[in-house]
Amino acid sequence: MLLGFAPSGDVVRDAARGVDILFMSNGPFRVELIAPIDSSSPMYPLYKKHKNMPYHICYECEDIERT
């Protein structure tokens, strides 16, 4: 896969948000891909605005208070 990422599971349908979700991994790095199921998805306007661009970044740490 491009950039060395590979699926780390199956596509999961989140009916509550109206999206399909797929996690991709490359070593310790993980990316969550989402795709609106259709135009009724609450995520659809965000997708229309940003297309295939990242719209937020998350970090994980063991101790949020110390970090």
XYZ file of N, CA and C in Angstrom:
201
model
N 0.838 -1.179 0.000
C 0.000 0.000 0.000
C 0.889 1.251 0.000
N 0.326 2.324 -0.500
C 1.057 3.584 -0.536
C 1.455 4.023 0.866
N 2.645 4.592 0.972
C 3.185 5.095 2.233
C 3.427 4.006 3.266
N 3.314 2.736 2.891
C 3.612 1.640 3.803
C 2.490 1.278 4.751
N 1.322 1.871 4.615
C 0.194 1.536 5.484
C -0.559 0.340 4.923
N -1.072 -0.489 5.822
C -1.855 -1.656 5.440
C -3.064 -1.738 6.365
N -4.167 -2.284 5.891
C -5.351 -2.424 6.754
C -5.020 -3.228 8.004
N -5.536 -2.778 9.147
C -5.297 -3.511 10.397
C -6.599 -4.130 10.910
N -7.517 -4.387 10.011
C -8.795 -5.002 10.348
C -9.722 -4.875 9.154
N -10.973 -5.166 9.388
C -11.975 -5.069 8.338
C -12.684 -3.717 8.392
N -13.330 -3.356 7.312
C -14.169 -2.164 7.298
C -15.341 -2.395 8.240
N -15.605 -1.401 9.091
C -16.694 -1.475 10.059
C -17.707 -0.388 9.714
N -18.958 -0.744 9.664
C -20.014 0.231 9.395
C -20.523 0.779 10.727
N -20.434 2.085 10.895
C -20.967 2.776 12.070
C -22.270 3.438 11.635
N -23.375 2.740 11.848
C -24.676 3.224 11.392
C -25.086 4.508 12.109
N -24.664 4.679 13.367
C -25.031 5.880 14.121
C -24.456 7.143 13.488
N -23.234 7.056 12.962
C -22.607 8.207 12.302
C -22.757 8.143 10.793
N -23.284 7.050 10.288
C -23.490 6.918 8.854
C -22.199 6.846 8.061
N -21.203 6.146 8.619
C -19.905 6.037 7.950
C -19.379 4.611 7.973
N -18.497 4.328 7.031
C -17.673 3.119 7.067
C -16.310 3.548 7.575
N -15.693 2.712 8.423
C -14.422 3.035 9.066
C -13.422 1.925 8.786
N -12.187 2.323 8.489
C -11.097 1.365 8.309
C -9.850 1.935 8.956
N -9.213 1.158 9.819
C -7.944 1.560 10.404
C -6.808 0.990 9.564
N -5.790 1.832 9.328
C -4.595 1.442 8.581
C -3.395 1.638 9.510
N -2.435 0.706 9.456
C -1.268 0.790 10.325
C 0.016 0.729 9.522
N 1.024 1.399 10.078
C 2.390 1.349 9.559
C 3.293 1.429 10.775
N 3.730 0.274 11.271
C 4.505 0.247 12.509
C 3.659 0.808 13.642
N 4.192 1.785 14.395
C 3.434 2.340 15.521
C 2.387 3.381 15.104
N 2.341 3.706 13.836
C 1.422 4.740 13.364
C 0.110 4.130 12.882
N -0.999 4.780 13.237
C -2.306 4.283 12.853
C -3.150 5.436 12.327
N -3.862 5.184 11.253
C -4.715 6.170 10.614
C -6.124 5.601 10.548
N -7.112 6.437 10.865
C -8.509 6.041 10.751
C -9.078 6.692 9.493
N -9.542 5.874 8.579
C -10.187 6.375 7.374
C -11.692 6.242 7.543
N -12.411 7.297 7.190
C -13.867 7.235 7.253
C -14.441 7.645 5.908
N -15.570 7.046 5.566
C -16.265 7.370 4.323
C -17.757 7.421 4.621
N -18.420 8.533 4.293
C -19.861 8.595 4.510
C -20.570 7.509 3.701
N -21.576 6.897 4.291
C -22.342 5.865 3.596
C -23.138 6.493 2.458
N -23.724 7.668 2.738
C -24.466 8.408 1.713
C -24.598 9.855 2.171
N -25.325 10.659 1.422
C -25.416 12.093 1.729
C -26.231 12.392 2.990
N -26.906 11.396 3.573
C -27.637 11.627 4.819
C -26.732 11.486 6.045
N -25.499 11.047 5.860
C -24.555 10.900 6.965
C -24.225 12.267 7.567
N -24.189 12.373 8.912
C -23.784 13.634 9.532
C -22.359 14.039 9.138
N -21.559 13.093 8.679
C -20.178 13.376 8.274
C -20.088 13.849 6.827
N -21.153 13.741 6.074
C -21.108 14.076 4.649
C -20.710 15.530 4.386
N -21.257 16.523 5.103
C -20.825 17.907 4.846
C -19.333 18.117 5.105
N -18.807 17.453 6.125
C -17.374 17.546 6.416
C -16.565 16.943 5.279
N -17.014 15.800 4.786
C -16.341 15.165 3.659
C -16.383 16.071 2.423
N -17.526 16.659 2.132
C -17.649 17.545 0.974
C -16.697 18.737 1.088
N -16.523 19.246 2.303
C -15.662 20.414 2.511
C -14.184 20.054 2.383
N -13.760 18.953 3.008
C -12.338 18.614 3.097
C -11.881 17.562 2.091
N -12.816 16.884 1.424
C -12.494 15.788 0.497
C -11.656 14.743 1.225
N -10.523 14.390 0.664
C -9.672 13.338 1.237
C -8.519 13.907 2.056
N -8.770 14.981 2.760
C -7.741 15.624 3.571
C -7.953 15.278 5.045
N -6.865 15.202 5.813
C -7.023 15.034 7.262
C -7.745 16.245 7.839
N -8.607 16.007 8.807
C -9.270 17.142 9.434
C -9.010 17.209 10.931
N -8.356 16.214 11.508
C -7.874 16.321 12.874
C -6.779 15.283 13.110
N -5.986 15.520 14.137
C -4.889 14.617 14.505
C -5.063 14.258 15.976
N -4.872 12.992 16.294
C -4.965 12.527 17.676
C -3.628 11.920 18.092
N -3.292 12.068 19.356
C -2.091 11.466 19.913
C -2.487 10.605 21.099
N -1.746 9.537 21.308
C -1.999 8.647 22.436
C -0.798 8.699 23.366
N -1.051 8.730 24.663
C 0.037 8.705 25.637
C -0.406 7.858 26.829
N 0.565 7.404 27.591
C 0.245 6.552 28.734
C -0.240 7.352 29.928
N 0.262 8.577 30.110
C -0.091 9.389 31.278
C -0.370 10.813 30.800
N -1.640 11.141 30.595
C -1.983 12.447 30.026
C -1.606 13.583 30.971
N -1.726 13.373 32.268
C -1.360 14.429 33.237
C 0.133 14.729 33.168
N 0.962 13.706 33.112
C 2.409 13.892 33.047
C 2.821 14.446 31.683
N 2.188 13.990 30.636
C 2.537 14.431 29.295
C 2.170 15.884 29.119
